[in-house]
Structures are given as C-alpha cells and as structure tokens.
DNA sequence: CGTGCCATGTAAACAGTTACATGATTAT
DNA sequence: ATAATCATGTAACTGTTTACATGGCACG
C-alpha cells in the first residue's frame, strides 16, 4: 500500500498533473518507487475521492485537458501517519538469483551473456546516481530535507554497488557456455532425471 | 513469470508434494523467491495441465491426500530455455526508502525506531545466511551446482550487508523525533502547504 | 482540416495476498 | 470418538502490467 503515499510525497514536493507525475516517476521518485501512468491516474482518482488531494480550483474538468492536483491537510496528515508506521522488509524476490539457482540444475547455457548485460546496465545506473549526487548535493546544502534525500540516493548507490560486485563474482563462477541452437547436449554433471 | 520456473527448479532438485514445496519456499528457495502455499498449489495445477510436471504414478487423486510431483522432460527443457533467456533488472521499489523521502516533507516522527527495528531484522538474516554458508558450503565441496548455490547465497549476504551499512548511515542522519500522540506539531523547517 | 503530440482515461489479464473450507491421518 | 495436525484446495480482493481508446490543442 505504498503507491498512494508515493504520490502524496511527490505532490507535496510539487503540485502536478498526472502526466507530470508520470515523468517524475520515471526520474527522481521512480529511482526507488516506479509506477506507470495508468496506476497514477487511477490512484489520483482514488485520492481525490477520499479527500486527500484536490484539483487546483478554477479548472474545468474536461477529459483530455490538463488537471493539476495539490495535497489537502488530510493528505499530509495521512502521509505523516504512514511515515510513523511500521512494515517488515519484504523477502528478496529476484529473478536473476533464481536463474542462477536454476542453472545449477539445468546448466548455464546463455547465462554469462545475461550477467554481462546486467553488469553494464548497473554500471550505467550507478554512474547516473553519482552524477545526480555531484550535481544536486554539493557540500554545503544541508537542510533536513536535503540530508534525507541524499540518504535515499545513497540507498540507490549502495544497491547498484552491491550488484556490480556480485555480478563480477558471478562472472568468475559461471562457465562460458554458449547457447547452442540444436539439441540440449548435457554433460554428466548436469544430468537431469529422465 | 518466474514462479513456475522457481517451482520447476525446486522439483528438479527434489520431487515433492505441495506442502513440502511450501516448506522449502520458507527456507532455501524462499531466500530469493518467496511464495505462499496458495500460489504453489495453483501453479502446480497449471504446470501439470501444461504437461511440464506430473504426479508420481500410482497415486490415487483424492483431496486431502498427499500428492508428489516430478518434472517431465518438457519441464526441464522449458526451464533451460528460461535460464538462457533475458530479463531486465526491475527498478527498485522499496517502501523504506520511500518512507525516508516522505519524511523529508512531513517530518521524521517515529522513523528512527523503525530503522533500528529493520537493523535488527537484517542483522538476524545476515547471521542466518552466514551460518548456512559455514554449514552447507565447507571448503572442499566444489561441484558446479555447489558453486552456483553458494553464489546465490552470496547474493543474499551482499544484500543484507548493504542494508546494514545503509541503516547505520540512516541512523546517523535521521533525527530522534519521538512519536507524539496528540496534534501534529511541526517545526518551521518541515512546514507543509496549507 | 488533417496530422501529430499532449493528456487523460478504460479494459482485460495476470500476479500476489488474505481468509476461509474441507478431507485425510495420527495420537490419545 | 475426538482433537490436533497434515495436506490440498477455493474465493475474494489488491496491486501491477499491457493494450487500447478518446479528447484537446498546436501547427502547417
């Protein structure tokens, strides 16, 4: 149940229309909470219904016409309540780790290439986060809000750094088995029932 | 679409009944792909329907009676195909990071306690992974499958280690604002529109 | 006045979670 | 017999994704 709170946060930082929010969920907010425009429009409707946000007054509600929202006091209160709340960390659920485990039983054909591809993607992501830190958080700015935003950014940096290290270890361990188009020839070590 | 492949992997490692699978998804497999028994039973039905697994022959199909499954050649082939496939890493979506960002706009009441709680949980998780490594992966065992399983375990260890470091940084940054039961008094720095 | 883009939305399918229901087996 | 527990399943709901639909506006 975090999407409404992500939207409240984004709108408190800056009142916006649905499409603007969508763009921001492709950037800053989206670096730790992603959402598509369909999710966003639906949730905006619900939040307005619930009285937590409202369209900026003086806007005719016409489909296809831009509609800006702002957060009502009720919305701020709800967000503060949520921040003070509690939620267990969710267990890991990562397809790449699963893929490696599966490779242990059916062989690692085609896996090394995918690992290299992920390595490149994570390198790019890390570089982007570091560019953001250099640009948006020069030493000196130090308000409470700045410090918390930098902290979140460090979360992203730490995660990407973890993946880089792990992928490097993985590329040392995973054998280079090229994908063979024909019949699945298997060595005796990777034998599978039947 | 990873749950069926998680189940195929688990069944290839050892043919099992639904409940056995459920228990294994609370342990080894579950450390990187969690699933509830409802998901598992539903998916077992689909996989059987699709001809990728079958109930061990010689078992009368009665509700409430244990039913063991094994993977058919079709299932192994499908899993191998999936391992060789490709899938972009999913963007980060973490409620705790979002909470910190939200704290930047509505204040950090109640946050520090939650961070400490998470720190303890992650410490426990890391200790468990390290115990598993010491117990199940003594130096010497070194088959292909062992190496890949250890690699996955290192993923878990790396992730928990990241969270520990980040939470320690966070506790340095997040002020100790105790939760006040009454009206939401806010300092000027955390002011919110309206 | 038509084409392209901006902006808001609807619909359907899929995945995951929570709550509940029911039959079979075992121990007392 | 009955209670506890093992084991399999249904149903309803929530959240996410993908594909599609529609209206407004700017520009040639």
PDB file of N, CA, C and O in Angstrom, chain A residues 44-119:
ATOM      1  N   UNK A  44      -4.787   8.773  -8.476  1.00  0.00           N
ATOM      2  CA  UNK A  44      -5.194  10.175  -8.312  1.00  0.00           C
ATOM      3  C   UNK A  44      -6.701  10.266  -8.115  1.00  0.00           C
ATOM      4  O   UNK A  44      -7.188  11.001  -7.247  1.00  0.00           O
ATOM      5  N   UNK A  45      -7.430   9.480  -8.900  1.00  0.00           N
ATOM      6  CA  UNK A  45      -8.879   9.453  -8.742  1.00  0.00           C
ATOM      7  C   UNK A  45      -9.290   9.033  -7.340  1.00  0.00           C
ATOM      8  O   UNK A  45     -10.125   9.679  -6.699  1.00  0.00           O
ATOM      9  N   UNK A  46      -8.653   7.969  -6.842  1.00  0.00           N
ATOM     10  CA  UNK A  46      -8.999   7.486  -5.509  1.00  0.00           C
ATOM     11  C   UNK A  46      -8.650   8.507  -4.436  1.00  0.00           C
ATOM     12  O   UNK A  46      -9.425   8.716  -3.492  1.00  0.00           O
ATOM     13  N   UNK A  47      -7.493   9.120  -4.568  1.00  0.00           N
ATOM     14  CA  UNK A  47      -7.060  10.080  -3.542  1.00  0.00           C
ATOM     15  C   UNK A  47      -7.979  11.295  -3.519  1.00  0.00           C
ATOM     16  O   UNK A  47      -8.280  11.838  -2.451  1.00  0.00           O
ATOM     17  N   UNK A  48      -8.428  11.710  -4.713  1.00  0.00           N
ATOM     18  CA  UNK A  48      -9.348  12.849  -4.762  1.00  0.00           C
ATOM     19  C   UNK A  48     -10.678  12.459  -4.111  1.00  0.00           C
ATOM     20  O   UNK A  48     -11.210  13.190  -3.264  1.00  0.00           O
ATOM     21  N   UNK A  49     -11.168  11.294  -4.505  1.00  0.00           N
ATOM     22  CA  UNK A  49     -12.395  10.735  -3.918  1.00  0.00           C
ATOM     23  C   UNK A  49     -12.328  10.721  -2.391  1.00  0.00           C
ATOM     24  O   UNK A  49     -13.277  11.077  -1.696  1.00  0.00           O
ATOM     25  N   UNK A  50     -11.155  10.310  -1.884  1.00  0.00           N
ATOM     26  CA  UNK A  50     -11.004  10.163  -0.428  1.00  0.00           C
ATOM     27  C   UNK A  50     -10.776  11.500   0.266  1.00  0.00           C
ATOM     28  O   UNK A  50     -10.651  11.561   1.493  1.00  0.00           O
ATOM     29  N   UNK A  51     -10.643  12.577  -0.516  1.00  0.00           N
ATOM     30  CA  UNK A  51     -10.467  13.890   0.103  1.00  0.00           C
ATOM     31  C   UNK A  51      -9.051  14.163   0.586  1.00  0.00           C
ATOM     32  O   UNK A  51      -8.838  15.027   1.432  1.00  0.00           O
ATOM     33  N   UNK A  52      -8.068  13.436   0.045  1.00  0.00           N
ATOM     34  CA  UNK A  52      -6.684  13.679   0.465  1.00  0.00           C
ATOM     35  C   UNK A  52      -5.982  14.671  -0.454  1.00  0.00           C
ATOM     36  O   UNK A  52      -4.999  15.305  -0.062  1.00  0.00           O
ATOM     37  N   UNK A  53      -6.449  14.780  -1.676  1.00  0.00           N
ATOM     38  CA  UNK A  53      -5.918  15.771  -2.605  1.00  0.00           C
ATOM     39  C   UNK A  53      -7.094  16.445  -3.312  1.00  0.00           C
ATOM     40  O   UNK A  53      -8.229  15.983  -3.209  1.00  0.00           O
ATOM     41  N   UNK A  54      -6.814  17.530  -4.032  1.00  0.00           N
ATOM     42  CA  UNK A  54      -7.869  18.120  -4.863  1.00  0.00           C
ATOM     43  C   UNK A  54      -7.252  18.727  -6.116  1.00  0.00           C
ATOM     44  O   UNK A  54      -6.063  19.068  -6.136  1.00  0.00           O
ATOM     45  N   UNK A  55      -8.062  18.830  -7.155  1.00  0.00           N
ATOM     46  CA  UNK A  55      -7.611  19.539  -8.347  1.00  0.00           C
ATOM     47  C   UNK A  55      -7.499  21.017  -7.991  1.00  0.00           C
ATOM     48  O   UNK A  55      -8.317  21.524  -7.211  1.00  0.00           O
ATOM     49  N   UNK A  56      -6.503  21.685  -8.533  1.00  0.00           N
ATOM     50  CA  UNK A  56      -6.382  23.121  -8.270  1.00  0.00           C
ATOM     51  C   UNK A  56      -7.682  23.782  -8.689  1.00  0.00           C
ATOM     52  O   UNK A  56      -8.190  23.525  -9.779  1.00  0.00           O
ATOM     53  N   UNK A  57      -8.241  24.621  -7.829  1.00  0.00           N
ATOM     54  CA  UNK A  57      -9.540  25.236  -8.125  1.00  0.00           C
ATOM     55  C   UNK A  57      -9.467  26.094  -9.383  1.00  0.00           C
ATOM     56  O   UNK A  57      -8.407  26.567  -9.775  1.00  0.00           O
ATOM     57  N   UNK A  58     -10.578  26.288 -10.018  1.00  0.00           N
ATOM     58  CA  UNK A  58     -10.630  27.107 -11.225  1.00  0.00           C
ATOM     59  C   UNK A  58     -10.246  26.350 -12.473  1.00  0.00           C
ATOM     60  O   UNK A  58      -9.835  26.941 -13.467  1.00  0.00           O
ATOM     61  N   UNK A  59     -10.373  24.997 -12.434  1.00  0.00           N
ATOM     62  CA  UNK A  59     -10.069  24.213 -13.628  1.00  0.00           C
ATOM     63  C   UNK A  59     -11.314  23.449 -14.046  1.00  0.00           C
ATOM     64  O   UNK A  59     -11.862  22.693 -13.268  1.00  0.00           O
ATOM     65  N   UNK A  60     -11.721  23.634 -15.277  1.00  0.00           N
ATOM     66  CA  UNK A  60     -12.887  22.908 -15.769  1.00  0.00           C
ATOM     67  C   UNK A  60     -12.492  21.444 -15.990  1.00  0.00           C
ATOM     68  O   UNK A  60     -11.501  21.193 -16.661  1.00  0.00           O
ATOM     69  N   UNK A  61     -13.241  20.516 -15.436  1.00  0.00           N
ATOM     70  CA  UNK A  61     -12.876  19.107 -15.601  1.00  0.00           C
ATOM     71  C   UNK A  61     -13.330  18.561 -16.945  1.00  0.00           C
ATOM     72  O   UNK A  61     -14.474  18.200 -17.122  1.00  0.00           O
ATOM     73  N   UNK A  62     -12.434  18.538 -17.905  1.00  0.00           N
ATOM     74  CA  UNK A  62     -12.726  18.016 -19.240  1.00  0.00           C
ATOM     75  C   UNK A  62     -11.696  16.936 -19.567  1.00  0.00           C
ATOM     76  O   UNK A  62     -10.505  17.111 -19.313  1.00  0.00           O
ATOM     77  N   UNK A  63     -12.184  15.841 -20.110  1.00  0.00           N
ATOM     78  CA  UNK A  63     -11.258  14.772 -20.486  1.00  0.00           C
ATOM     79  C   UNK A  63     -10.295  15.275 -21.556  1.00  0.00           C
ATOM     80  O   UNK A  63     -10.706  15.933 -22.497  1.00  0.00           O
ATOM     81  N   UNK A  64      -9.007  14.923 -21.387  1.00  0.00           N
ATOM     82  CA  UNK A  64      -8.025  15.367 -22.365  1.00  0.00           C
ATOM     83  C   UNK A  64      -7.414  16.709 -22.003  1.00  0.00           C
ATOM     84  O   UNK A  64      -6.476  17.159 -22.646  1.00  0.00           O
ATOM     85  N   UNK A  65      -7.997  17.375 -21.000  1.00  0.00           N
ATOM     86  CA  UNK A  65      -7.441  18.667 -20.557  1.00  0.00           C
ATOM     87  C   UNK A  65      -6.664  18.472 -19.278  1.00  0.00           C
ATOM     88  O   UNK A  65      -7.115  17.839 -18.336  1.00  0.00           O
ATOM     89  N   UNK A  66      -5.503  19.050 -19.256  1.00  0.00           N
ATOM     90  CA  UNK A  66      -4.578  19.008 -18.143  1.00  0.00           C
ATOM     91  C   UNK A  66      -5.246  19.363 -16.802  1.00  0.00           C
ATOM     92  O   UNK A  66      -6.037  20.301 -16.715  1.00  0.00           O
ATOM     93  N   UNK A  67      -4.886  18.610 -15.773  1.00  0.00           N
ATOM     94  CA  UNK A  67      -5.554  18.764 -14.483  1.00  0.00           C
ATOM     95  C   UNK A  67      -4.499  18.683 -13.377  1.00  0.00           C
ATOM     96  O   UNK A  67      -3.867  17.648 -13.198  1.00  0.00           O
ATOM     97  N   UNK A  68      -4.296  19.770 -12.653  1.00  0.00           N
ATOM     98  CA  UNK A  68      -3.255  19.786 -11.614  1.00  0.00           C
ATOM     99  C   UNK A  68      -3.831  19.494 -10.235  1.00  0.00           C
ATOM    100  O   UNK A  68      -4.898  19.976  -9.887  1.00  0.00           O
ATOM    101  N   UNK A  69      -3.089  18.736  -9.470  1.00  0.00           N
ATOM    102  CA  UNK A  69      -3.538  18.365  -8.119  1.00  0.00           C
ATOM    103  C   UNK A  69      -2.627  18.961  -7.060  1.00  0.00           C
ATOM    104  O   UNK A  69      -1.433  19.163  -7.274  1.00  0.00           O
ATOM    105  N   UNK A  70      -3.233  19.206  -5.875  1.00  0.00           N
ATOM    106  CA  UNK A  70      -2.430  19.571  -4.714  1.00  0.00           C
ATOM    107  C   UNK A  70      -2.911  18.766  -3.517  1.00  0.00           C
ATOM    108  O   UNK A  70      -4.024  18.233  -3.512  1.00  0.00           O
ATOM    109  N   UNK A  71      -2.076  18.674  -2.499  1.00  0.00           N
ATOM    110  CA  UNK A  71      -2.385  17.849  -1.334  1.00  0.00           C
ATOM    111  C   UNK A  71      -3.180  18.666  -0.316  1.00  0.00           C
ATOM    112  O   UNK A  71      -2.847  19.812  -0.044  1.00  0.00           O
ATOM    113  N   UNK A  72      -4.237  18.083   0.220  1.00  0.00           N
ATOM    114  CA  UNK A  72      -5.016  18.731   1.279  1.00  0.00           C
ATOM    115  C   UNK A  72      -4.428  18.373   2.646  1.00  0.00           C
ATOM    116  O   UNK A  72      -3.648  17.419   2.752  1.00  0.00           O
ATOM    117  N   UNK A  73      -4.793  19.142   3.678  1.00  0.00           N
ATOM    118  CA  UNK A  73      -4.256  18.861   5.024  1.00  0.00           C
ATOM    119  C   UNK A  73      -4.483  17.401   5.432  1.00  0.00           C
ATOM    120  O   UNK A  73      -3.596  16.768   6.008  1.00  0.00           O
ATOM    121  N   UNK A  74      -5.649  16.878   5.092  1.00  0.00           N
ATOM    122  CA  UNK A  74      -5.932  15.468   5.346  1.00  0.00           C
ATOM    123  C   UNK A  74      -4.865  14.549   4.736  1.00  0.00           C
ATOM    124  O   UNK A  74      -4.481  13.541   5.320  1.00  0.00           O
ATOM    125  N   UNK A  75      -4.416  14.913   3.541  1.00  0.00           N
ATOM    126  CA  UNK A  75      -3.403  14.116   2.861  1.00  0.00           C
ATOM    127  C   UNK A  75      -2.065  14.165   3.571  1.00  0.00           C
ATOM    128  O   UNK A  75      -1.409  13.137   3.754  1.00  0.00           O
ATOM    129  N   UNK A  76      -1.653  15.360   3.991  1.00  0.00           N
ATOM    130  CA  UNK A  76      -0.405  15.478   4.746  1.00  0.00           C
ATOM    131  C   UNK A  76      -0.482  14.655   6.011  1.00  0.00           C
ATOM    132  O   UNK A  76       0.478  13.959   6.382  1.00  0.00           O
ATOM    133  N   UNK A  77      -1.610  14.738   6.693  1.00  0.00           N
ATOM    134  CA  UNK A  77      -1.765  14.000   7.950  1.00  0.00           C
ATOM    135  C   UNK A  77      -1.653  12.505   7.705  1.00  0.00           C
ATOM    136  O   UNK A  77      -0.956  11.787   8.435  1.00  0.00           O
ATOM    137  N   UNK A  78      -2.304  12.041   6.645  1.00  0.00           N
ATOM    138  CA  UNK A  78      -2.232  10.618   6.323  1.00  0.00           C
ATOM    139  C   UNK A  78      -0.797  10.195   6.034  1.00  0.00           C
ATOM    140  O   UNK A  78      -0.335   9.149   6.492  1.00  0.00           O
ATOM    141  N   UNK A  79      -0.077  11.033   5.306  1.00  0.00           N
ATOM    142  CA  UNK A  79       1.306  10.686   4.974  1.00  0.00           C
ATOM    143  C   UNK A  79       2.171  10.627   6.226  1.00  0.00           C
ATOM    144  O   UNK A  79       2.974   9.700   6.404  1.00  0.00           O
ATOM    145  N   UNK A  80       1.987  11.603   7.117  1.00  0.00           N
ATOM    146  CA  UNK A  80       2.770  11.623   8.357  1.00  0.00           C
ATOM    147  C   UNK A  80       2.479  10.365   9.179  1.00  0.00           C
ATOM    148  O   UNK A  80       3.383   9.758   9.754  1.00  0.00           O
ATOM    149  N   UNK A  81       1.219   9.969   9.202  1.00  0.00           N
ATOM    150  CA  UNK A  81       0.827   8.759   9.927  1.00  0.00           C
ATOM    151  C   UNK A  81       1.537   7.546   9.338  1.00  0.00           C
ATOM    152  O   UNK A  81       2.060   6.701  10.046  1.00  0.00           O
ATOM    153  N   UNK A  82       1.580   7.520   8.006  1.00  0.00           N
ATOM    154  CA  UNK A  82       2.205   6.378   7.339  1.00  0.00           C
ATOM    155  C   UNK A  82       3.714   6.342   7.608  1.00  0.00           C
ATOM    156  O   UNK A  82       4.290   5.277   7.838  1.00  0.00           O
ATOM    157  N   UNK A  83       4.341   7.508   7.597  1.00  0.00           N
ATOM    158  CA  UNK A  83       5.786   7.560   7.856  1.00  0.00           C
ATOM    159  C   UNK A  83       6.090   7.016   9.243  1.00  0.00           C
ATOM    160  O   UNK A  83       7.079   6.312   9.452  1.00  0.00           O
ATOM    161  N   UNK A  84       5.220   7.305  10.201  1.00  0.00           N
ATOM    162  CA  UNK A  84       5.465   6.866  11.577  1.00  0.00           C
ATOM    163  C   UNK A  84       5.095   5.400  11.769  1.00  0.00           C
ATOM    164  O   UNK A  84       5.344   4.834  12.823  1.00  0.00           O
ATOM    165  N   UNK A  85       4.533   4.789  10.748  1.00  0.00           N
ATOM    166  CA  UNK A  85       4.091   3.409  10.871  1.00  0.00           C
ATOM    167  C   UNK A  85       5.221   2.408  10.724  1.00  0.00           C
ATOM    168  O   UNK A  85       6.399   2.764  10.793  1.00  0.00           O
ATOM    169  N   UNK A  86       4.837   1.173  10.482  1.00  0.00           N
ATOM    170  CA  UNK A  86       5.802   0.085  10.537  1.00  0.00           C
ATOM    171  C   UNK A  86       5.485  -0.944   9.461  1.00  0.00           C
ATOM    172  O   UNK A  86       4.320  -1.155   9.134  1.00  0.00           O
ATOM    173  N   UNK A  87       6.502  -1.550   8.919  1.00  0.00           N
ATOM    174  CA  UNK A  87       6.298  -2.525   7.838  1.00  0.00           C
ATOM    175  C   UNK A  87       7.549  -3.382   7.719  1.00  0.00           C
ATOM    176  O   UNK A  87       8.644  -2.847   7.564  1.00  0.00           O
ATOM    177  N   UNK A  88       7.378  -4.691   7.788  1.00  0.00           N
ATOM    178  CA  UNK A  88       8.555  -5.557   7.696  1.00  0.00           C
ATOM    179  C   UNK A  88       9.193  -5.467   6.321  1.00  0.00           C
ATOM    180  O   UNK A  88       8.500  -5.282   5.322  1.00  0.00           O
ATOM    181  N   UNK A  89      10.514  -5.600   6.282  1.00  0.00           N
ATOM    182  CA  UNK A  89      11.167  -5.658   4.971  1.00  0.00           C
ATOM    183  C   UNK A  89      10.673  -6.872   4.211  1.00  0.00           C
ATOM    184  O   UNK A  89      10.465  -7.941   4.796  1.00  0.00           O
ATOM    185  N   UNK A  90      10.419  -6.706   2.917  1.00  0.00           N
ATOM    186  CA  UNK A  90       9.915  -7.836   2.151  1.00  0.00           C
ATOM    187  C   UNK A  90      11.059  -8.784   1.813  1.00  0.00           C
ATOM    188  O   UNK A  90      12.180  -8.354   1.552  1.00  0.00           O
ATOM    189  N   UNK A  91      10.764 -10.081   1.838  1.00  0.00           N
ATOM    190  CA  UNK A  91      11.800 -11.045   1.464  1.00  0.00           C
ATOM    191  C   UNK A  91      12.285 -10.778   0.041  1.00  0.00           C
ATOM    192  O   UNK A  91      11.547 -10.264  -0.792  1.00  0.00           O
ATOM    193  N   UNK A  92      13.513 -11.144  -0.213  1.00  0.00           N
ATOM    194  CA  UNK A  92      14.098 -10.974  -1.542  1.00  0.00           C
ATOM    195  C   UNK A  92      13.299 -11.776  -2.562  1.00  0.00           C
ATOM    196  O   UNK A  92      12.848 -12.879  -2.273  1.00  0.00           O
ATOM    197  N   UNK A  93      13.093 -11.219  -3.739  1.00  0.00           N
ATOM    198  CA  UNK A  93      12.451 -11.978  -4.809  1.00  0.00           C
ATOM    199  C   UNK A  93      13.064 -11.518  -6.114  1.00  0.00           C
ATOM    200  O   UNK A  93      12.576 -10.601  -6.759  1.00  0.00           O
ATOM    201  N   UNK A  94      14.158 -12.141  -6.485  1.00  0.00           N
ATOM    202  CA  UNK A  94      14.909 -11.640  -7.631  1.00  0.00           C
ATOM    203  C   UNK A  94      15.081 -12.709  -8.700  1.00  0.00           C
ATOM    204  O   UNK A  94      15.668 -13.764  -8.450  1.00  0.00           O
ATOM    205  N   UNK A  95      14.585 -12.433  -9.910  1.00  0.00           N
ATOM    206  CA  UNK A  95      14.648 -13.408 -10.991  1.00  0.00           C
ATOM    207  C   UNK A  95      16.064 -13.829 -11.359  1.00  0.00           C
ATOM    208  O   UNK A  95      16.284 -14.981 -11.741  1.00  0.00           O
ATOM    209  N   UNK A  96      17.029 -12.909 -11.235  1.00  0.00           N
ATOM    210  CA  UNK A  96      18.387 -13.263 -11.652  1.00  0.00           C
ATOM    211  C   UNK A  96      19.000 -14.284 -10.699  1.00  0.00           C
ATOM    212  O   UNK A  96      19.650 -15.249 -11.142  1.00  0.00           O
ATOM    213  N   UNK A  97      18.765 -14.105  -9.398  1.00  0.00           N
ATOM    214  CA  UNK A  97      19.271 -15.088  -8.438  1.00  0.00           C
ATOM    215  C   UNK A  97      18.613 -16.442  -8.690  1.00  0.00           C
ATOM    216  O   UNK A  97      19.267 -17.491  -8.669  1.00  0.00           O
ATOM    217  N   UNK A  98      17.319 -16.399  -8.963  1.00  0.00           N
ATOM    218  CA  UNK A  98      16.616 -17.639  -9.267  1.00  0.00           C
ATOM    219  C   UNK A  98      17.191 -18.312 -10.514  1.00  0.00           C
ATOM    220  O   UNK A  98      17.364 -19.529 -10.563  1.00  0.00           O
ATOM    221  N   UNK A  99      17.524 -17.510 -11.493  1.00  0.00           N
ATOM    222  CA  UNK A  99      18.076 -18.040 -12.734  1.00  0.00           C
ATOM    223  C   UNK A  99      19.393 -18.767 -12.484  1.00  0.00           C
ATOM    224  O   UNK A  99      19.656 -19.821 -13.073  1.00  0.00           O
ATOM    225  N   UNK A 100      20.200 -18.181 -11.602  1.00  0.00           N
ATOM    226  CA  UNK A 100      21.478 -18.821 -11.287  1.00  0.00           C
ATOM    227  C   UNK A 100      21.241 -20.154 -10.591  1.00  0.00           C
ATOM    228  O   UNK A 100      21.874 -21.167 -10.910  1.00  0.00           O
ATOM    229  N   UNK A 101      20.301 -20.149  -9.671  1.00  0.00           N
ATOM    230  CA  UNK A 101      20.000 -21.408  -8.983  1.00  0.00           C
ATOM    231  C   UNK A 101      19.491 -22.457  -9.977  1.00  0.00           C
ATOM    232  O   UNK A 101      19.876 -23.619  -9.918  1.00  0.00           O
ATOM    233  N   UNK A 102      18.633 -22.025 -10.887  1.00  0.00           N
ATOM    234  CA  UNK A 102      18.116 -22.951 -11.890  1.00  0.00           C
ATOM    235  C   UNK A 102      19.247 -23.466 -12.783  1.00  0.00           C
ATOM    236  O   UNK A 102      19.254 -24.633 -13.180  1.00  0.00           O
ATOM    237  N   UNK A 103      20.209 -22.591 -13.055  1.00  0.00           N
ATOM    238  CA  UNK A 103      21.350 -23.009 -13.876  1.00  0.00           C
ATOM    239  C   UNK A 103      22.100 -24.153 -13.212  1.00  0.00           C
ATOM    240  O   UNK A 103      22.704 -24.985 -13.889  1.00  0.00           O
ATOM    241  N   UNK A 104      22.037 -24.219 -11.898  1.00  0.00           N
ATOM    242  CA  UNK A 104      22.671 -25.319 -11.184  1.00  0.00           C
ATOM    243  C   UNK A 104      22.063 -26.672 -11.528  1.00  0.00           C
ATOM    244  O   UNK A 104      22.742 -27.687 -11.448  1.00  0.00           O
ATOM    245  N   UNK A 105      20.799 -26.704 -11.921  1.00  0.00           N
ATOM    246  CA  UNK A 105      20.180 -27.994 -12.240  1.00  0.00           C
ATOM    247  C   UNK A 105      19.989 -28.258 -13.727  1.00  0.00           C
ATOM    248  O   UNK A 105      19.913 -29.413 -14.130  1.00  0.00           O
ATOM    249  N   UNK A 106      19.911 -27.220 -14.561  1.00  0.00           N
ATOM    250  CA  UNK A 106      19.742 -27.496 -15.996  1.00  0.00           C
ATOM    251  C   UNK A 106      20.891 -26.981 -16.845  1.00  0.00           C
ATOM    252  O   UNK A 106      20.835 -27.075 -18.063  1.00  0.00           O
ATOM    253  N   UNK A 107      21.928 -26.448 -16.199  1.00  0.00           N
ATOM    254  CA  UNK A 107      23.073 -25.983 -16.960  1.00  0.00           C
ATOM    255  C   UNK A 107      22.992 -24.500 -17.244  1.00  0.00           C
ATOM    256  O   UNK A 107      21.916 -23.910 -17.248  1.00  0.00           O
ATOM    257  N   UNK A 108      24.151 -23.900 -17.478  1.00  0.00           N
ATOM    258  CA  UNK A 108      24.253 -22.442 -17.518  1.00  0.00           C
ATOM    259  C   UNK A 108      24.304 -21.872 -18.927  1.00  0.00           C
ATOM    260  O   UNK A 108      24.798 -20.775 -19.140  1.00  0.00           O
ATOM    261  N   UNK A 109      23.766 -22.609 -19.893  1.00  0.00           N
ATOM    262  CA  UNK A 109      23.767 -22.100 -21.273  1.00  0.00           C
ATOM    263  C   UNK A 109      23.148 -20.709 -21.345  1.00  0.00           C
ATOM    264  O   UNK A 109      22.034 -20.518 -20.873  1.00  0.00           O
ATOM    265  N   UNK A 110      23.869 -19.772 -21.911  1.00  0.00           N
ATOM    266  CA  UNK A 110      23.313 -18.454 -22.171  1.00  0.00           C
ATOM    267  C   UNK A 110      23.327 -17.530 -20.971  1.00  0.00           C
ATOM    268  O   UNK A 110      22.931 -16.370 -21.078  1.00  0.00           O
ATOM    269  N   UNK A 111      23.791 -18.003 -19.825  1.00  0.00           N
ATOM    270  CA  UNK A 111      23.695 -17.190 -18.613  1.00  0.00           C
ATOM    271  C   UNK A 111      24.767 -16.109 -18.551  1.00  0.00           C
ATOM    272  O   UNK A 111      24.498 -14.962 -18.178  1.00  0.00           O
ATOM    273  N   UNK A 112      25.989 -16.438 -18.940  1.00  0.00           N
ATOM    274  CA  UNK A 112      27.095 -15.493 -18.795  1.00  0.00           C
ATOM    275  C   UNK A 112      26.815 -14.191 -19.556  1.00  0.00           C
ATOM    276  O   UNK A 112      27.076 -13.098 -19.041  1.00  0.00           O
ATOM    277  N   UNK A 113      26.257 -14.321 -20.730  1.00  0.00           N
ATOM    278  CA  UNK A 113      25.946 -13.119 -21.513  1.00  0.00           C
ATOM    279  C   UNK A 113      24.960 -12.228 -20.796  1.00  0.00           C
ATOM    280  O   UNK A 113      25.115 -11.002 -20.768  1.00  0.00           O
ATOM    281  N   UNK A 114      23.956 -12.847 -20.206  1.00  0.00           N
ATOM    282  CA  UNK A 114      22.962 -12.077 -19.460  1.00  0.00           C
ATOM    283  C   UNK A 114      23.616 -11.376 -18.265  1.00  0.00           C
ATOM    284  O   UNK A 114      23.294 -10.221 -17.958  1.00  0.00           O
ATOM    285  N   UNK A 115      24.541 -12.049 -17.611  1.00  0.00           N
ATOM    286  CA  UNK A 115      25.224 -11.431 -16.470  1.00  0.00           C
ATOM    287  C   UNK A 115      26.023 -10.215 -16.930  1.00  0.00           C
ATOM    288  O   UNK A 115      25.996  -9.167 -16.280  1.00  0.00           O
ATOM    289  N   UNK A 116      26.697 -10.351 -18.052  1.00  0.00           N
ATOM    290  CA  UNK A 116      27.457  -9.203 -18.572  1.00  0.00           C
ATOM    291  C   UNK A 116      26.536  -8.049 -18.924  1.00  0.00           C
ATOM    292  O   UNK A 116      26.837  -6.887 -18.663  1.00  0.00           O
ATOM    293  N   UNK A 117      25.397  -8.384 -19.502  1.00  0.00           N
ATOM    294  CA  UNK A 117      24.430  -7.343 -19.857  1.00  0.00           C
ATOM    295  C   UNK A 117      23.959  -6.597 -18.595  1.00  0.00           C
ATOM    296  O   UNK A 117      23.932  -5.357 -18.567  1.00  0.00           O
ATOM    297  N   UNK A 118      23.636  -7.339 -17.558  1.00  0.00           N
ATOM    298  CA  UNK A 118      23.210  -6.699 -16.315  1.00  0.00           C
ATOM    299  C   UNK A 118      24.333  -5.847 -15.723  1.00  0.00           C
ATOM    300  O   UNK A 118      24.097  -4.758 -15.196  1.00  0.00           O
ATOM    301  N   UNK A 119      25.553  -6.359 -15.822  1.00  0.00           N
ATOM    302  CA  UNK A 119      26.692  -5.591 -15.317  1.00  0.00           C
ATOM    303  C   UNK A 119      26.729  -4.222 -15.975  1.00  0.00           C
ATOM    304  O   UNK A 119      26.881  -3.190 -15.301  1.00  0.00           O
TER     305      UNK A 119
END
